[in-house]
CSV table of C-alpha atoms and ligand atoms in Angstrom, one decimal:
chain,number,residue,atom,x,y,z
A,1,MET,CA,48.1,50.6,71.1
A,2,THR,CA,48.4,46.8,70.8
A,3,PRO,CA,47.1,45.8,67.4
A,4,SER,CA,44.0,43.5,67.7
A,5,ILE,CA,44.4,39.8,66.9
A,6,ALA,CA,42.7,40.4,63.6
A,7,GLU,CA,45.1,43.2,62.7
A,8,THR,CA,48.1,41.0,63.7
A,9,MET,CA,46.8,38.1,61.7
A,10,GLU,CA,46.2,40.3,58.7
A,11,TYR,CA,49.8,41.7,59.0
A,12,LEU,CA,51.1,38.1,59.1
A,13,ARG,CA,49.2,37.0,56.0
A,14,ARG,CA,50.4,40.0,54.1
A,15,SER,CA,54.1,39.9,55.2
A,16,SER,CA,54.5,36.1,55.2
A,17,PRO,CA,52.3,34.7,52.5
A,18,ALA,CA,51.2,31.1,52.2
A,19,GLN,CA,52.1,29.9,55.7
A,20,ALA,CA,48.8,28.4,56.8
A,21,GLU,CA,50.3,26.3,59.7
A,22,PHE,CA,52.1,29.3,61.1
A,23,TYR,CA,48.9,31.5,61.0
A,24,GLN,CA,47.1,28.7,62.8
A,25,ALA,CA,49.7,28.4,65.6
A,26,ALA,CA,50.0,32.2,66.0
A,27,GLU,CA,46.2,32.7,66.1
A,28,GLU,CA,45.8,30.0,68.8
A,29,VAL,CA,48.5,31.7,71.0
A,30,LEU,CA,47.3,35.2,70.4
A,31,GLY,CA,43.7,34.2,71.1
A,32,SER,CA,44.7,33.1,74.6
A,33,LEU,CA,46.4,36.3,75.6
A,34,LYS,CA,43.6,38.8,75.8
A,35,SER,CA,43.1,38.9,79.6
A,36,LEU,CA,46.9,39.0,80.2
A,37,LEU,CA,47.4,41.9,77.8
A,38,ASP,CA,44.5,43.8,79.3
A,39,ARG,CA,45.9,43.3,82.8
A,40,GLU,CA,49.6,43.9,82.0
A,41,LYS,CA,50.1,47.0,79.9
A,42,ARG,CA,53.9,46.6,79.8
A,43,TYR,CA,53.7,44.0,77.0
A,44,GLU,CA,51.9,46.6,74.8
A,45,GLN,CA,54.5,49.3,75.7
A,46,HIS,CA,57.3,47.0,74.6
A,47,ASN,CA,55.5,45.9,71.5
A,48,ILE,CA,56.1,42.3,72.5
A,49,ILE,CA,53.4,40.7,70.3
A,50,HIS,CA,55.0,42.1,67.2
A,51,ARG,CA,58.4,41.1,68.3
A,52,ILE,CA,57.5,37.6,69.4
A,53,ILE,CA,55.9,36.6,66.1
A,54,GLU,CA,59.0,37.6,64.1
A,55,PRO,CA,61.8,35.1,64.1
A,56,GLU,CA,65.2,36.5,65.1
A,57,ARG,CA,66.8,34.8,62.2
A,58,GLN,CA,65.8,32.5,59.3
A,59,ILE,CA,68.3,30.5,57.3
A,60,PHE,CA,67.3,29.0,54.0
A,61,PHE,CA,69.8,27.0,52.1
A,62,ARG,CA,70.4,24.6,49.2
A,63,VAL,CA,71.3,21.0,50.0
A,64,ALA,CA,72.8,19.2,47.0
A,65,TRP,CA,73.8,15.6,47.3
A,66,VAL,CA,74.6,12.6,45.1
A,67,ASP,CA,72.2,9.6,45.2
A,68,ASP,CA,73.2,5.9,44.7
A,69,ARG,CA,72.8,6.1,40.9
A,70,GLY,CA,75.3,9.0,40.8
A,71,CYS,CA,72.6,11.6,40.1
A,72,VAL,CA,72.7,15.0,41.8
A,73,GLN,CA,69.7,15.7,43.9
A,74,VAL,CA,68.7,19.1,45.4
A,75,ASN,CA,66.6,19.8,48.5
A,76,LYS,CA,65.6,22.9,50.5
A,77,GLY,CA,67.2,23.3,53.9
A,78,TYR,CA,65.9,25.5,56.8
A,79,ARG,CA,66.8,26.7,60.3
A,80,VAL,CA,64.5,29.2,61.9
A,81,GLU,CA,66.1,30.7,65.0
A,82,PHE,CA,62.9,32.1,66.6
A,83,ASN,CA,63.7,33.4,70.0
A,84,SER,CA,66.8,33.4,72.3
A,85,ALA,CA,65.4,35.3,75.3
A,86,LEU,CA,65.6,32.3,77.6
A,87,GLY,CA,68.7,30.5,76.4
A,88,PRO,CA,70.5,29.1,73.3
A,89,TYR,CA,68.1,28.3,70.4
A,90,LYS,CA,66.8,24.8,70.8
A,91,GLY,CA,64.6,22.5,68.7
A,92,GLY,CA,64.5,19.7,66.3
A,93,LEU,CA,65.2,19.1,62.6
A,94,ARG,CA,62.4,17.5,60.4
A,95,PHE,CA,63.2,15.6,57.2
A,96,HIS,CA,59.9,15.1,55.4
A,97,PRO,CA,58.6,16.0,51.8
A,98,ASN,CA,56.0,18.3,53.3
A,99,VAL,CA,58.5,20.6,55.0
A,100,THR,CA,58.2,24.2,53.9
A,101,ALA,CA,59.2,27.6,55.3
A,102,GLY,CA,55.7,27.9,56.8
A,103,VAL,CA,55.9,24.4,58.5
A,104,VAL,CA,59.3,25.1,60.0
A,105,LYS,CA,58.1,28.5,61.2
A,106,PHE,CA,55.0,27.1,62.9
A,107,LEU,CA,57.1,24.5,64.7
A,108,GLY,CA,59.7,27.1,65.7
A,109,PHE,CA,56.9,29.4,67.1
A,110,GLU,CA,55.4,26.5,69.1
A,111,GLN,CA,58.8,25.7,70.4
A,112,ILE,CA,59.1,29.2,72.1
A,113,PHE,CA,56.3,28.5,74.5
A,114,LYS,CA,57.0,24.8,74.9
A,115,ASN,CA,60.6,25.4,75.8
A,116,ALA,CA,59.6,28.2,78.2
A,117,LEU,CA,57.1,25.9,80.0
A,118,THR,CA,59.9,23.3,80.8
A,119,GLY,CA,61.3,25.9,83.2
A,120,LEU,CA,64.8,25.3,81.7
A,121,GLN,CA,67.0,27.8,80.0
A,122,LEU,CA,66.1,27.1,76.4
A,123,GLY,CA,65.5,29.5,73.5
A,124,ALA,CA,63.6,28.2,70.5
A,125,ALA,CA,64.4,27.1,66.9
A,126,LYS,CA,63.3,24.5,64.4
A,127,GLY,CA,64.8,23.3,61.1
A,128,GLY,CA,64.7,20.6,58.5
A,129,ALA,CA,64.4,19.9,54.8
A,130,ASN,CA,61.9,18.7,52.2
A,131,PHE,CA,63.9,15.5,52.0
A,132,ASP,CA,62.1,12.1,52.1
A,133,PRO,CA,64.2,9.6,54.0
A,134,LYS,CA,61.8,6.8,53.1
A,135,GLY,CA,63.3,4.3,50.8
A,136,LYS,CA,66.8,5.9,50.9
A,137,SER,CA,69.9,3.8,51.5
A,138,ASP,CA,72.1,4.4,54.6
A,139,ASN,CA,74.7,5.9,52.3
A,140,GLU,CA,72.2,8.3,50.7
A,141,ILE,CA,71.0,9.4,54.2
A,142,MET,CA,74.6,9.9,55.2
A,143,ARG,CA,75.5,12.0,52.1
A,144,PHE,CA,72.3,14.1,52.6
A,145,CYS,CA,73.1,14.7,56.3
A,146,GLN,CA,76.7,15.7,55.5
A,147,SER,CA,75.6,18.1,52.8
A,148,PHE,CA,72.9,19.6,55.2
A,149,MET,CA,75.5,20.1,57.9
A,150,ASN,CA,78.0,21.7,55.4
A,151,GLU,CA,75.8,24.8,55.7
A,152,LEU,CA,74.2,24.4,59.1
A,153,PHE,CA,77.5,24.1,61.1
A,154,ARG,CA,78.3,27.8,60.8
A,155,HIS,CA,75.1,28.8,62.6
A,156,ILE,CA,75.1,26.3,65.5
A,157,GLY,CA,77.1,25.6,68.7
A,158,ALA,CA,76.7,24.3,72.3
A,159,THR,CA,75.7,27.7,73.6
A,160,ILE,CA,74.3,29.1,70.3
A,161,ASP,CA,71.8,26.8,68.7
A,162,VAL,CA,71.4,23.1,69.6
A,163,PRO,CA,69.4,21.1,67.0
A,164,ALA,CA,67.9,17.6,67.7
A,165,GLY,CA,65.6,15.2,65.9
A,166,ASP,CA,61.9,15.4,64.8
A,167,ILE,CA,60.0,13.5,62.2
A,168,GLY,CA,62.5,11.7,59.9
A,169,VAL,CA,65.5,12.5,62.1
A,170,SER,CA,66.6,10.1,64.8
A,171,ARG,CA,69.7,8.4,66.1
A,172,ARG,CA,71.0,7.5,62.7
A,173,GLU,CA,70.6,10.9,61.1
A,174,ILE,CA,71.9,12.7,64.3
A,175,GLY,CA,75.0,10.5,64.0
A,176,TYR,CA,75.8,11.5,60.5
A,177,LEU,CA,75.0,15.2,61.2
A,178,TYR,CA,77.2,15.2,64.3
A,179,GLY,CA,80.0,13.3,62.6
A,180,GLN,CA,80.1,16.0,59.9
A,181,TYR,CA,79.8,18.8,62.4
A,182,LYS,CA,82.8,17.4,64.2
A,183,ARG,CA,84.8,17.0,61.0
A,184,LEU,CA,84.1,20.7,60.1
A,185,THR,CA,84.7,22.3,63.5
A,186,GLY,CA,86.9,19.8,65.3
A,187,ARG,CA,84.7,20.2,68.3
A,188,HIS,CA,83.1,17.4,70.4
A,189,GLU,CA,80.9,19.5,72.7
A,190,GLY,CA,77.4,18.1,72.2
A,191,THR,CA,76.1,20.6,69.7
A,192,LEU,CA,73.3,18.2,68.8
A,193,THR,CA,71.0,16.2,71.1
A,194,GLY,CA,69.6,12.8,70.6
A,195,LYS,CA,73.2,11.4,70.3
A,196,GLY,CA,74.2,7.8,70.7
A,197,LEU,CA,75.0,6.7,74.3
A,198,SER,CA,78.7,6.1,73.7
A,199,TRP,CA,79.3,9.5,72.1
A,200,GLY,CA,77.6,11.9,74.4
A,201,GLY,CA,73.9,10.9,74.3
A,202,SER,CA,71.7,10.7,77.3
A,203,ARG,CA,69.9,7.7,78.7
A,204,GLY,CA,66.2,8.2,78.4
A,205,ARG,CA,66.3,10.7,75.6
A,206,THR,CA,64.8,8.2,73.1
A,207,GLU,CA,61.9,7.5,75.4
A,208,ALA,CA,61.4,11.0,76.8
A,209,THR,CA,58.7,12.5,74.5
A,210,GLY,CA,56.5,9.4,74.6
A,211,TYR,CA,57.0,8.8,78.3
A,212,GLY,CA,56.4,12.5,79.0
A,213,VAL,CA,53.1,12.6,77.1
A,214,VAL,CA,51.8,9.7,79.3
A,215,TYR,CA,53.1,11.4,82.5
A,216,PHE,CA,51.2,14.5,81.4
A,217,ALA,CA,48.0,12.5,80.9
A,218,GLU,CA,48.4,10.8,84.3
A,219,ASN,CA,48.7,14.3,85.9
A,220,MET,CA,45.6,15.5,84.1
A,221,LEU,CA,43.6,12.5,85.1
A,222,ALA,CA,44.8,12.6,88.7
A,223,GLU,CA,43.3,16.1,89.1
A,224,ARG,CA,40.0,14.5,88.1
A,225,GLY,CA,40.4,11.6,90.5
A,226,GLU,CA,41.2,9.2,87.7
A,227,THR,CA,44.2,7.2,86.6
A,228,LEU,CA,45.3,5.5,83.3
A,229,ALA,CA,45.0,2.0,84.8
A,230,GLY,CA,42.5,-0.1,82.9
A,231,LYS,CA,41.8,2.6,80.2
A,232,ILE,CA,41.5,1.7,76.5
A,233,CYS,CA,43.9,4.1,74.7
A,234,THR,CA,44.3,4.9,71.0
A,235,VAL,CA,47.6,6.1,69.7
A,236,SER,CA,48.4,7.4,66.2
A,237,GLY,CA,51.8,7.4,64.6
A,238,ALA,CA,54.5,4.7,64.8
A,239,GLY,CA,57.6,6.7,65.4
A,240,LYS,CA,59.6,7.2,68.6
A,241,VAL,CA,56.9,9.2,70.3
A,242,SER,CA,54.2,6.6,69.7
A,243,ILE,CA,56.3,3.6,70.5
A,244,TYR,CA,57.4,5.0,73.8
A,245,ALA,CA,53.9,6.3,74.6
A,246,VAL,CA,52.7,2.7,74.1
A,247,GLU,CA,55.5,1.4,76.3
A,248,LYS,CA,54.6,3.8,79.1
A,249,LEU,CA,50.9,3.2,78.8
A,250,TYR,CA,51.5,-0.5,79.5
A,251,GLN,CA,53.6,0.4,82.5
A,252,MET,CA,50.7,2.5,83.8
A,253,GLY,CA,48.3,-0.4,83.4
A,254,ALA,CA,46.5,1.0,80.3
A,255,LYS,CA,45.7,-0.8,77.1
A,256,PRO,CA,46.9,0.8,73.9
A,257,VAL,CA,45.0,-0.7,70.9
A,258,THR,CA,46.1,1.3,67.8
A,259,VAL,CA,49.1,2.7,66.0
A,260,SER,CA,49.4,4.1,62.4
A,261,ASP,CA,51.9,5.0,59.8
A,262,SER,CA,51.5,6.9,56.5
A,263,ASN,CA,50.3,3.7,54.8
A,264,GLY,CA,47.6,2.6,57.2
A,265,MET,CA,46.6,1.8,60.8
A,266,ILE,CA,46.6,-1.2,63.1
A,267,TYR,CA,43.8,-2.1,65.5
A,268,ASP,CA,44.7,-4.8,67.9
A,269,GLY,CA,42.0,-5.4,70.5
A,270,ARG,CA,44.3,-7.5,72.7
A,271,GLY,CA,46.6,-4.5,73.0
A,272,ILE,CA,49.5,-3.5,70.6
A,273,ASP,CA,52.4,-6.0,70.6
A,274,LEU,CA,55.1,-3.6,71.6
A,275,GLU,CA,58.0,-6.0,70.9
A,276,LEU,CA,56.7,-6.5,67.3
A,277,LEU,CA,56.1,-2.8,66.8
A,278,LYS,CA,59.7,-2.0,67.9
A,279,ARG,CA,61.1,-4.8,65.6
A,280,ILE,CA,59.1,-3.5,62.6
A,281,LYS,CA,59.8,0.2,63.1
A,282,GLU,CA,63.2,0.3,64.9
A,283,VAL,CA,65.0,-2.7,63.5
A,284,GLU,CA,63.5,-3.4,60.1
A,285,ARG,CA,62.5,0.2,59.4
A,286,GLY,CA,59.5,-1.4,57.7
A,287,ARG,CA,55.8,-0.7,57.3
A,288,LEU,CA,53.0,-1.5,59.8
A,289,ALA,CA,51.2,-3.6,57.2
A,290,ARG,CA,53.6,-6.4,58.3
A,291,TYR,CA,52.1,-6.4,61.8
A,292,VAL,CA,49.1,-8.5,60.7
A,293,GLU,CA,51.4,-11.1,59.1
A,294,GLU,CA,52.4,-12.1,62.7
A,295,HIS,CA,49.0,-11.2,64.4
A,296,ARG,CA,46.2,-12.5,62.3
A,297,GLY,CA,43.7,-11.3,64.9
A,298,ALA,CA,44.7,-7.6,64.4
A,299,VAL,CA,43.1,-5.5,61.8
A,300,TYR,CA,45.1,-3.4,59.2
A,301,THR,CA,43.2,-0.6,57.5
A,302,PRO,CA,45.2,0.9,54.6
A,303,VAL,CA,44.8,4.7,54.0
A,304,GLU,CA,42.9,4.1,50.8
A,305,ASP,CA,40.1,2.7,53.0
A,306,TYR,CA,40.0,5.6,55.4
A,307,PRO,CA,36.6,7.3,55.3
A,308,LEU,CA,37.0,10.7,53.6
A,309,GLY,CA,40.7,10.6,54.1
A,310,ARG,CA,40.4,10.8,57.9
A,311,ASN,CA,42.7,8.6,60.0
A,312,SER,CA,40.7,5.6,61.1
A,313,VAL,CA,42.4,5.6,64.5
A,314,TRP,CA,40.0,8.2,65.7
A,315,SER,CA,36.9,6.1,64.9
A,316,VAL,CA,38.0,3.5,67.5
A,317,PRO,CA,36.1,4.0,70.8
A,318,CYS,CA,38.5,4.8,73.6
A,319,GLN,CA,38.8,6.6,76.9
A,320,CYS,CA,42.1,8.3,76.2
A,321,ALA,CA,43.5,9.4,72.8
A,322,PHE,CA,47.1,10.2,72.0
A,323,PRO,CA,47.7,11.8,68.6
A,324,CYS,CA,51.4,11.3,68.1
A,325,ALA,CA,51.7,11.5,64.3
A,326,THR,CA,51.7,15.0,62.8
A,327,GLU,CA,50.0,18.4,62.6
A,328,ASN,CA,46.2,18.6,61.9
A,329,GLU,CA,45.8,14.8,61.9
A,330,LEU,CA,42.7,15.1,64.1
A,331,SER,CA,39.7,17.1,62.6
A,332,ASP,CA,36.6,18.4,64.2
A,333,GLU,CA,34.6,15.4,62.9
A,334,ASP,CA,37.2,13.1,64.6
A,335,ALA,CA,36.8,15.1,67.8
A,336,ARG,CA,33.1,14.6,67.7
A,337,THR,CA,33.5,10.9,67.0
A,338,LEU,CA,35.9,10.6,70.0
A,339,LEU,CA,33.6,12.6,72.3
A,340,ASN,CA,30.5,10.5,71.3
A,341,GLY,CA,32.5,7.4,71.9
A,342,GLY,CA,33.1,8.4,75.5
A,343,CYS,CA,36.7,9.7,75.3
A,344,LEU,CA,37.6,11.6,78.4
A,345,CYS,CA,41.2,12.5,77.8
A,346,VAL,CA,43.2,13.7,74.7
A,347,CYS,CA,46.9,14.2,75.2
A,348,GLU,CA,49.0,15.4,72.2
A,349,GLY,CA,52.4,13.8,71.4
A,350,ALA,CA,52.7,15.4,67.9
A,351,ASN,CA,53.0,19.1,67.4
A,352,MET,CA,49.6,20.8,66.8
A,353,PRO,CA,47.8,17.5,65.8
A,354,SER,CA,44.3,18.8,66.5
A,355,THR,CA,42.8,21.4,64.2
A,356,GLN,CA,41.6,24.5,65.9
A,357,ALA,CA,38.0,23.3,65.6
A,358,ALA,CA,38.9,19.9,67.2
A,359,ALA,CA,40.7,21.7,70.1
A,360,ASP,CA,37.7,23.9,70.6
A,361,ALA,CA,35.4,20.9,70.7
A,362,PHE,CA,37.6,19.2,73.4
A,363,LEU,CA,37.6,22.4,75.5
A,364,ALA,CA,33.9,22.9,75.1
A,365,ALA,CA,33.2,19.3,76.2
A,366,GLY,CA,35.4,19.9,79.3
A,367,ILE,CA,37.4,16.7,78.9
A,368,ALA,CA,41.1,16.5,80.0
A,369,TYR,CA,42.8,18.1,77.0
A,370,GLY,CA,46.7,18.3,77.0
A,371,PRO,CA,47.9,20.6,74.2
A,372,ALA,CA,51.1,19.6,72.5
A,373,LYS,CA,53.3,22.5,73.7
A,374,ALA,CA,52.7,21.3,77.3
A,375,ALA,CA,52.2,17.6,76.8
A,376,ASN,CA,55.0,16.8,74.5
A,377,ALA,CA,57.7,19.0,76.1
A,378,GLY,CA,59.4,15.9,77.6
A,379,GLY,CA,61.5,15.5,74.5
A,380,VAL,CA,63.1,18.9,74.6
A,381,ALA,CA,63.4,18.8,78.4
A,382,ALA,CA,65.4,15.6,78.2
A,383,SER,CA,67.5,17.2,75.4
A,384,GLN,CA,68.4,19.9,78.0
A,385,LEU,CA,69.4,17.1,80.4
A,386,GLU,CA,71.6,15.8,77.7
A,387,MET,CA,73.2,19.3,77.3
A,388,ALA,CA,73.7,19.5,81.1
A,389,GLN,CA,75.5,16.1,81.0
A,390,ASN,CA,77.6,17.1,78.1
A,391,ALA,CA,78.7,20.4,79.8
A,392,SER,CA,79.8,18.5,82.9
A,393,MET,CA,81.2,15.6,80.9
A,394,LEU,CA,79.2,13.2,83.0
A,395,GLN,CA,76.5,10.6,82.2
A,396,TRP,CA,73.5,10.0,84.4
A,397,SER,CA,71.6,6.8,85.0
A,398,PHE,CA,68.3,6.1,83.2
A,399,GLU,CA,66.5,6.4,86.6
A,400,GLU,CA,68.0,9.8,87.2
A,401,VAL,CA,66.9,11.1,83.8
A,402,ASP,CA,63.4,9.5,84.1
A,403,SER,CA,62.8,10.9,87.5
A,404,ARG,CA,63.8,14.4,86.4
A,405,LEU,CA,61.5,14.0,83.4
A,406,LYS,CA,58.6,13.0,85.6
A,407,ASN,CA,59.1,16.1,87.8
A,408,ILE,CA,59.4,18.4,84.8
A,409,MET,CA,56.1,17.1,83.3
A,410,GLN,CA,54.4,17.5,86.7
A,411,THR,CA,55.7,21.1,86.9
A,412,ILE,CA,54.5,21.9,83.4
A,413,PHE,CA,51.1,20.5,84.2
A,414,ARG,CA,50.8,22.5,87.4
A,415,THR,CA,52.0,25.7,85.8
A,416,ALA,CA,49.5,25.4,83.0
A,417,SER,CA,46.7,24.4,85.3
A,418,GLU,CA,47.4,27.1,87.9
A,419,THR,CA,47.7,29.8,85.2
A,420,ALA,CA,44.4,28.7,83.7
A,421,LYS,CA,42.8,29.1,87.2
A,422,GLU,CA,44.5,32.5,87.7
A,423,PHE,CA,42.9,33.7,84.5
A,424,GLY,CA,39.4,32.4,85.4
A,425,GLU,CA,39.3,29.4,83.1
A,426,PRO,CA,40.1,26.3,85.2
A,427,GLY,CA,40.9,23.2,83.2
A,428,ASN,CA,41.7,25.2,80.0
A,429,LEU,CA,45.3,24.0,79.6
A,430,VAL,CA,45.6,25.7,76.2
A,431,LEU,CA,45.0,29.1,77.8
A,432,GLY,CA,47.2,28.2,80.8
A,433,ALA,CA,50.1,26.9,78.7
A,434,ASN,CA,50.0,29.8,76.3
A,435,ILE,CA,49.9,32.5,79.0
A,436,ALA,CA,52.5,30.9,81.2
A,437,GLY,CA,54.9,30.4,78.3
A,438,PHE,CA,54.3,33.8,76.8
A,439,ARG,CA,54.7,35.6,80.1
A,440,LYS,CA,58.1,34.0,80.8
A,441,VAL,CA,59.6,34.8,77.4
A,442,ALA,CA,58.0,38.3,77.3
A,443,ASP,CA,59.4,39.3,80.7
A,444,ALA,CA,62.9,38.1,79.7
A,445,MET,CA,62.6,40.1,76.4
A,446,ILE,CA,61.7,43.2,78.4
A,447,ASP,CA,64.6,42.7,80.8
A,448,GLN,CA,67.1,42.4,78.0
A,449,GLY,CA,66.0,45.6,76.1
A,450,VAL,CA,65.2,46.1,72.5
A,451,VAL,CA,67.5,43.8,70.6
B,501,LIG,N1,61.5,17.9,68.0
B,501,LIG,C1,61.2,17.8,69.4
B,501,LIG,C2,60.1,18.8,69.8
B,501,LIG,O1,59.3,19.0,69.0
B,501,LIG,C3,62.5,17.8,70.3
B,501,LIG,C4,63.3,19.0,70.2
B,501,LIG,C5,64.6,18.9,70.9
B,501,LIG,O2,64.9,17.9,71.6
B,501,LIG,O3,65.4,19.9,70.8
B,501,LIG,O4,60.1,19.4,70.8
């Protein structure tokens, strides 16, 4: 008999202690599956639940490197290869001081369903290190990346496991990682995605997650007879996802009025100055506080002034909210504030940015709520397009990649929406995305036998 959700959660807590984010992600998915498991007994016969919550392989390694003062530093490196039923393991690397085995595991678990929803042949993995790139010199970043790859290279390959970026890992880090991979293996076959355009990267990859989140929101709104045009939007974060969500929001005629980083948040009632944001974050690699030096009319709120440690972005009244910073950045109180302020759409660019209580509040209110594993799948989908270009040794135009991305986001929305209807909960895209992603992976696991 299939163990109940409570029994499975109890087993997870006992067998993998101290992994709160992973329990949260697992509980959310398992909580959506009841009607599917009642209807389809084969998942129980093949013990799929127990198999899908257990990573196929977890690699934990030491990363020793020398800083600019000549001192040896040590960090923890991770790669969790979670599920390969649908294709080669695929997912990003996160470099951030908060990275732990539990964080990597939650991200890898989410990736299973996200990658399945894209409809592409992608397995799921996630990795990273508790390394803080902030304040490090280029040479320190390079030495860290080289040391990280000295272990990782033996586990990855173009048809085995294809890492990419995540928080703290973008073009610069991918370059150093790829350079070292090439030096160690002699192979130039696109084993990482998010590469530079002249050495195997894809046009549109940088923009893909941010653009994809906005395409997803546009699909959700269209079903309700609305569009983004003229909507006041709040965006958290100031990384790639946020910057390109802001860019696409402008293209859709919306007005994004906030962004935030780990030091504070900007509110600019005239609309965020995209060129300045790009200059501060992409060119200077600086802090958002600088924004108000050039725009005196904008308001900067440092984190010390946030009420009860909550991100002030969520107290700005808006019609659409785009949490694009990090996990659990949006609490149930934030959800209530947003709903009371008239918010009618929340679309997640970060992974698991809403706490379970916040997500429940959005669902109960019946607003358009796009959960991360559906709404932010544009990044990994464009990574697959990069893999396809590498395999054929061709490079597509920006328009080609962008139009495929748009279609993929529409297909993900339709799949989640139709699955929600099929299971009697129209509009519940959390349920729809979880069931649709799970069903695809579970069926492939059954086809491939007990391995
Ligand atoms: N880190 C991104 C995500 O969360 C992108 C992964 C990839 O491109 O492989 O999906």
